[in-house]
Amino acid sequence: MNSVRPALVGRGRRARRARPIGRFLLLLILFASICTANGNPVIIGSKKFTESYVLGEIAKRTLMDPGIPAEHRQGMGGTIILWQALRGGQIDVYPEYAGTITQEILKSDRSLSLDQIRESLAKFGVGMTEPLGFNNTYALVMRHSEAQRLGVRTISDLRRYPQLKIGLTHEFLDRQDGWWPLRERYALPQQNVIGIDHALGYAALANGSIDIKDAYSTDAKIEQNDLVVLEDDLQFFPKYEAVFLFRLSIRGDAIAALRRLEGTLDERRMIRLNAEAERTKNYTRAADLYFNRGAASANSVGDSFPQKLARWTLRHLQLAGFSLLLSVIFGIPLGIIASRGGPIGQLIIGFASVVQTIPSLALLALLVPLPFFGISVRTAIAALFLYGLLPIVRNTATGLQDIPRSLRESAVALGLSPFVRLWEIYLPMASRSILSGIKTSAVINVGTATLAALIGAGGLGEPILSGLNLNDHVTILEGAIPAAVLALFVQWFFDLLDRVLIPKGLRL
Amino acid sequence: MSALIRLTDVSKRYGDAAALLPTNLDIERGKTTVLIGPSGCGKSTLLRLIIHLIEPDSGSITFDGEPISTDNIDALRRRIGYVIQEGGLFPHLTARANVLLMTRHVGKSQEEMHGRLLELCELTRFSDQLLPRYPVELSGGQRQRVSLMRALMLSPQLLLLDEPLGALDPLVRAALQKDLKKIFARLQQTVLFVTHDLAEAIYFGDKIVLMNEGRIVQKGSVTDLREKPAEPFVLEFINAQRGVVLT
Ligand SMILES: Nc1ncnc2c1ncn2[C@@H]1O[C@H](COP(=O)(O)OP(=O)(O)OP(=O)(O)O)[C@@H](O)[C@H]1O
Ligand SMILES: [Mg+2]
């Protein structure tokens, strides 16, 4: 489902207290926000899996049909990211499950009634619809043939087969109603447990790399892949009734529209919609099915591939280009300061290095809960900017430090002012090193920008992500190949730029 | 007429090691003073103190009667030309741009500077055809001529030369020695010239200053040094280079 762990929430809170860095970033974000201004449609978020996408599309249609402007940010991540985004006002609505709210959001260790949940959520300014009608609980699944061969029907039966290999989503591994408590309740002996992406897990199950994985009871893949759900004979899993969470402050007619969805989706219908979404690779069309319309409606007309490619690429270039610009604007002055060494220089290099060691996914997750960031293009640009900083800072610093002392002294002895020395002598002499730092940054940014899709910022990561989710290699390649080509193009472009910007005397 | 440069009790140490012990020295106007001594004896240190690349630990240095300090050094540096062994030319600038570098920052007109440039080409016998070339496209001797032009561009009162011919082969070196001597005479230039070659010192020096281990051992003409050595080291130094001196 996703890999954002509850532990990250704690880190996010700590980061909010880091004032000076926060203020510095804030400045950047002000800058970045210029390009992300929009009106005030109702923003719907969804988690990174098919059912959530489909529910998000259904909510969008439900709002747009009576004329309420709505936007759907698809597949933004996991529970914590969506919840933080809802609280922070970056999104207004998203589909959630009662069990998840109890366990992960309210962190209650006993089960709560729907009224109790609603009361607790109200304190956060968040409302909840009645259940939509289906219960999507967690389940353990296994290949049908294997289950028959071993005679496994319930989770308790697994105790007899300690050698079975288990592959679980990262979220399930960490949840309070996930693997560890489940294992304890059932006294399961399996040692061979790995974490794996939800969609990839099905492929692993099919080719026998793993024998058991976690799934949701309405998952269309259970039928498609000929899997069986193991009976939860000790009633370990709580109920996961689907609901919509919404900010109480959104317009009343939007809330009323969402409430019309209550009790209208039973399990069979949801499985059918999920199956349709996975078969056609088109969430909008699956949502149309809910509204009993086979024909595509106005806002579900799919763009042609070239149109989509152009949109993804443009957004990708915007993300990478804008963040690179920021990295250059901040990186070169920081590199100049760092080149003088001393504690401040070490601090700058140290900060840029530490940022680069944070996994990109974790960096995004850390930024999302901060004010001004949230689920937005800004966050993606800020993260890319931070990643792009180190190569530029480091190359600027070493480029300047590598200038021979005799030449520095000649510049001083001539009587040139410090600014002229820097601008006319030192920077041009370091230009090769600085440009190669910028090139490294650009290539990293073009690659890392694919992750921006995780927080709904678009780009070529969008097809990669939905392809991964649907286990559809063609869709993955639709994003991956252009991204690779783009990286090559960037490399080529900077090689060309070298020839224009590096003074001729240094190239002879 | 007082000395152009006067060092009074100037000393410099790096950590525990003294690069220059407390030293007194006058550089006289219109003359070439040659600093000579074995490697590491503090010759470059003395020059770098005068142009204020390093600050003395003690003592004072005056330029034309004015004490050199951080406040007035930028103006003073424009009145001093400085040439080092490797030339110190900036590789990203052409020969012309290297020579004209400072002129844009002192408010001289283009024509004036162009005239001066051609004058210097002639003086240093550097073909103006080569002006558009970058330093890597020039020979070592040509590079040193460009360095010299750059140092002379603003007609400095003082020329500091730190082994300017050290990296050249003997033929080019001899040619440049001859040219330099003519130039100094023609301009009546005050020069402080560093070398560790005794023959070169004798060829240029109106006054020779022999240094050893961070202090001045003896000042005077070569005859003084030979006939009235202040201490055994002087003869030792001369004898070590005798083969060269006799030629
Ligand atoms: N930046 C520095 N840090 C430490 N020691 C230094 C530094 N610069 C010079 N020294 C030391 O000071 C002493 C004098 O150095 P200086 O460069 O003046 O010698 P020199 O007479 O010019 O020698 P050479 O003929 O080899 O150029 C040497 O022992 C040198 O090692
Ligand atoms: Mg020296």
CSV table of N, CA, C and O in Angstrom, one decimal, chain A residues 50-101:
chain,number,residue,atom,x,y,z
A,50,THR,N,-5.7,0.9,-6.0
A,50,THR,CA,-6.8,1.0,-6.9
A,50,THR,C,-8.1,1.4,-6.3
A,50,THR,O,-8.7,2.4,-6.7
A,51,GLU,N,-8.5,0.8,-5.2
A,51,GLU,CA,-9.8,1.1,-4.6
A,51,GLU,C,-9.9,2.5,-4.2
A,51,GLU,O,-10.9,3.2,-4.4
A,52,SER,N,-8.8,3.0,-3.6
A,52,SER,CA,-8.8,4.4,-3.2
A,52,SER,C,-8.9,5.4,-4.4
A,52,SER,O,-9.6,6.4,-4.3
A,53,TYR,N,-8.2,5.1,-5.4
A,53,TYR,CA,-8.3,5.8,-6.7
A,53,TYR,C,-9.8,5.9,-7.2
A,53,TYR,O,-10.3,7.0,-7.5
A,54,VAL,N,-10.4,4.7,-7.2
A,54,VAL,CA,-11.7,4.6,-7.7
A,54,VAL,C,-12.7,5.4,-6.8
A,54,VAL,O,-13.5,6.2,-7.3
A,55,LEU,N,-12.6,5.3,-5.5
A,55,LEU,CA,-13.4,6.0,-4.6
A,55,LEU,C,-13.2,7.5,-4.8
A,55,LEU,O,-14.2,8.3,-4.7
A,56,GLY,N,-12.0,7.9,-5.0
A,56,GLY,CA,-11.7,9.3,-5.2
A,56,GLY,C,-12.4,9.8,-6.5
A,56,GLY,O,-13.0,10.9,-6.5
A,57,GLU,N,-12.3,9.0,-7.5
A,57,GLU,CA,-13.0,9.4,-8.8
A,57,GLU,C,-14.5,9.5,-8.6
A,57,GLU,O,-15.2,10.4,-9.1
A,58,ILE,N,-15.1,8.5,-7.8
A,58,ILE,CA,-16.5,8.6,-7.6
A,58,ILE,C,-16.9,9.8,-6.8
A,58,ILE,O,-17.9,10.5,-7.2
A,59,ALA,N,-16.1,10.2,-5.8
A,59,ALA,CA,-16.4,11.4,-5.1
A,59,ALA,C,-16.3,12.6,-6.0
A,59,ALA,O,-17.1,13.5,-5.9
A,60,LYS,N,-15.3,12.6,-6.9
A,60,LYS,CA,-15.2,13.8,-7.8
A,60,LYS,C,-16.4,13.9,-8.7
A,60,LYS,O,-17.0,15.0,-8.8
A,61,ARG,N,-16.9,12.8,-9.2
A,61,ARG,CA,-18.1,12.8,-10.1
A,61,ARG,C,-19.3,13.3,-9.3
A,61,ARG,O,-20.1,14.1,-9.8
A,62,THR,N,-19.4,12.7,-8.1
A,62,THR,CA,-20.5,13.1,-7.2
A,62,THR,C,-20.6,14.6,-7.0
A,62,THR,O,-21.7,15.2,-6.9
A,63,LEU,N,-19.4,15.2,-6.8
A,63,LEU,CA,-19.4,16.6,-6.5
A,63,LEU,C,-19.6,17.4,-7.8
A,63,LEU,O,-20.4,18.4,-7.9
A,64,MET,N,-19.0,16.9,-8.9
A,64,MET,CA,-19.1,17.7,-10.1
A,64,MET,C,-20.4,17.7,-10.8
A,64,MET,O,-20.8,18.6,-11.5
A,65,ASP,N,-21.1,16.6,-10.6
A,65,ASP,CA,-22.4,16.5,-11.3
A,65,ASP,C,-23.4,17.6,-10.9
A,65,ASP,O,-24.0,18.2,-11.7
A,66,PRO,N,-23.5,17.9,-9.6
A,66,PRO,CA,-24.3,19.1,-9.2
A,66,PRO,C,-23.6,20.4,-9.4
A,66,PRO,O,-24.1,21.5,-8.9
A,67,GLY,N,-22.4,20.4,-10.0
A,67,GLY,CA,-21.7,21.7,-10.3
A,67,GLY,C,-20.8,22.2,-9.3
A,67,GLY,O,-20.4,23.4,-9.3
A,68,ILE,N,-20.3,21.3,-8.4
A,68,ILE,CA,-19.3,21.8,-7.4
A,68,ILE,C,-18.0,21.5,-8.0
A,68,ILE,O,-17.6,20.4,-8.3
A,69,PRO,N,-17.1,22.6,-8.1
A,69,PRO,CA,-15.8,22.3,-8.7
A,69,PRO,C,-15.0,21.4,-7.8
A,69,PRO,O,-15.0,21.5,-6.6
A,70,ALA,N,-14.3,20.4,-8.4
A,70,ALA,CA,-13.6,19.4,-7.6
A,70,ALA,C,-12.3,19.0,-8.4
A,70,ALA,O,-12.3,19.0,-9.6
A,71,GLU,N,-11.3,18.6,-7.6
A,71,GLU,CA,-10.1,18.1,-8.2
A,71,GLU,C,-9.7,16.9,-7.5
A,71,GLU,O,-9.9,16.8,-6.3
A,72,HIS,N,-9.1,15.9,-8.2
A,72,HIS,CA,-8.7,14.7,-7.5
A,72,HIS,C,-7.2,14.5,-7.7
A,72,HIS,O,-6.6,14.5,-8.7
A,73,ARG,N,-6.5,14.5,-6.5
A,73,ARG,CA,-5.1,14.2,-6.5
A,73,ARG,C,-4.9,12.8,-6.2
A,73,ARG,O,-5.0,12.3,-5.1
A,74,GLN,N,-4.5,12.1,-7.3
A,74,GLN,CA,-4.5,10.6,-7.1
A,74,GLN,C,-3.2,10.1,-6.4
A,74,GLN,O,-2.1,10.6,-6.6
A,75,GLY,N,-3.5,9.0,-5.7
A,75,GLY,CA,-2.4,8.2,-5.1
A,75,GLY,C,-1.3,9.0,-4.4
A,75,GLY,O,-0.1,9.0,-4.8
A,76,MET,N,-1.7,9.7,-3.4
A,76,MET,CA,-0.7,10.6,-2.7
A,76,MET,C,0.2,9.9,-1.7
A,76,MET,O,1.2,10.5,-1.3
A,77,GLY,N,-0.2,8.7,-1.3
A,77,GLY,CA,0.7,8.0,-0.4
A,77,GLY,C,-0.2,7.2,0.6
A,77,GLY,O,-1.2,6.6,0.2
A,78,GLY,N,0.2,7.1,1.8
A,78,GLY,CA,-0.5,6.3,2.8
A,78,GLY,C,-1.3,7.1,3.8
A,78,GLY,O,-1.5,8.3,3.7
A,79,THR,N,-1.8,6.4,4.8
A,79,THR,CA,-2.7,7.0,5.8
A,79,THR,C,-2.2,8.3,6.4
A,79,THR,O,-2.9,9.3,6.4
A,80,ILE,N,-0.9,8.2,6.8
A,80,ILE,CA,-0.4,9.4,7.6
A,80,ILE,C,-0.3,10.6,6.7
A,80,ILE,O,-0.7,11.7,7.1
A,81,ILE,N,0.2,10.4,5.5
A,81,ILE,CA,0.3,11.6,4.6
A,81,ILE,C,-1.1,12.2,4.3
A,81,ILE,O,-1.3,13.4,4.3
A,82,LEU,N,-2.1,11.3,4.0
A,82,LEU,CA,-3.4,11.8,3.7
A,82,LEU,C,-4.0,12.5,4.9
A,82,LEU,O,-4.6,13.6,4.7
A,83,TRP,N,-3.9,11.9,6.0
A,83,TRP,CA,-4.5,12.5,7.2
A,83,TRP,C,-3.8,13.9,7.5
A,83,TRP,O,-4.5,14.8,7.8
A,84,GLN,N,-2.5,13.9,7.4
A,84,GLN,CA,-1.9,15.2,7.6
A,84,GLN,C,-2.3,16.2,6.6
A,84,GLN,O,-2.5,17.4,6.9
A,85,ALA,N,-2.5,15.8,5.4
A,85,ALA,CA,-2.9,16.7,4.3
A,85,ALA,C,-4.3,17.2,4.6
A,85,ALA,O,-4.6,18.4,4.4
A,86,LEU,N,-5.2,16.3,5.1
A,86,LEU,CA,-6.5,16.7,5.4
A,86,LEU,C,-6.5,17.7,6.5
A,86,LEU,O,-7.2,18.8,6.5
A,87,ARG,N,-5.8,17.4,7.6
A,87,ARG,CA,-5.7,18.4,8.7
A,87,ARG,C,-5.1,19.7,8.3
A,87,ARG,O,-5.5,20.7,8.8
A,88,GLY,N,-4.1,19.6,7.4
A,88,GLY,CA,-3.4,20.9,7.0
A,88,GLY,C,-4.2,21.6,6.0
A,88,GLY,O,-3.8,22.7,5.6
A,89,GLY,N,-5.3,21.1,5.5
A,89,GLY,CA,-6.1,21.8,4.5
A,89,GLY,C,-5.6,21.7,3.1
A,89,GLY,O,-6.1,22.4,2.2
A,90,GLN,N,-4.6,20.8,2.8
A,90,GLN,CA,-4.1,20.7,1.5
A,90,GLN,C,-5.1,19.9,0.6
A,90,GLN,O,-5.2,20.0,-0.6
A,91,ILE,N,-5.8,19.0,1.3
A,91,ILE,CA,-7.0,18.3,0.7
A,91,ILE,C,-8.2,18.5,1.6
A,91,ILE,O,-8.1,18.9,2.7
A,92,ASP,N,-9.4,18.3,1.0
A,92,ASP,CA,-10.6,18.5,1.7
A,92,ASP,C,-11.4,17.2,2.0
A,92,ASP,O,-12.1,17.1,2.9
A,93,VAL,N,-11.1,16.2,1.2
A,93,VAL,CA,-11.9,14.9,1.2
A,93,VAL,C,-10.9,13.8,0.9
A,93,VAL,O,-10.1,13.9,0.0
A,94,TYR,N,-11.1,12.6,1.6
A,94,TYR,CA,-10.5,11.4,1.1
A,94,TYR,C,-11.1,10.2,1.6
A,94,TYR,O,-11.7,10.2,2.7
A,95,PRO,N,-11.1,9.1,0.9
A,95,PRO,CA,-11.7,7.9,1.4
A,95,PRO,C,-10.8,7.2,2.4
A,95,PRO,O,-9.6,7.1,2.2
A,96,GLU,N,-11.5,6.7,3.5
A,96,GLU,CA,-10.7,6.0,4.5
A,96,GLU,C,-11.6,4.9,5.1
A,96,GLU,O,-12.7,4.7,4.7
A,97,TYR,N,-11.0,4.1,5.9
A,97,TYR,CA,-11.7,2.9,6.5
A,97,TYR,C,-11.8,3.1,8.0
A,97,TYR,O,-10.8,3.5,8.7
A,98,ALA,N,-12.9,2.7,8.5
A,98,ALA,CA,-13.2,2.9,10.0
A,98,ALA,C,-12.1,2.3,10.8
A,98,ALA,O,-11.6,2.9,11.8
A,99,GLY,N,-11.7,1.1,10.5
A,99,GLY,CA,-10.6,0.4,11.3
A,99,GLY,C,-9.3,1.2,11.3
A,99,GLY,O,-8.7,1.3,12.3
A,100,THR,N,-9.0,1.7,10.1
A,100,THR,CA,-7.7,2.5,10.0
A,100,THR,C,-7.8,3.7,10.9
A,100,THR,O,-6.9,4.1,11.5
A,101,ILE,N,-9.0,4.4,10.8
A,101,ILE,CA,-9.2,5.6,11.6
A,101,ILE,C,-9.0,5.3,13.1
A,101,ILE,O,-8.2,6.0,13.8
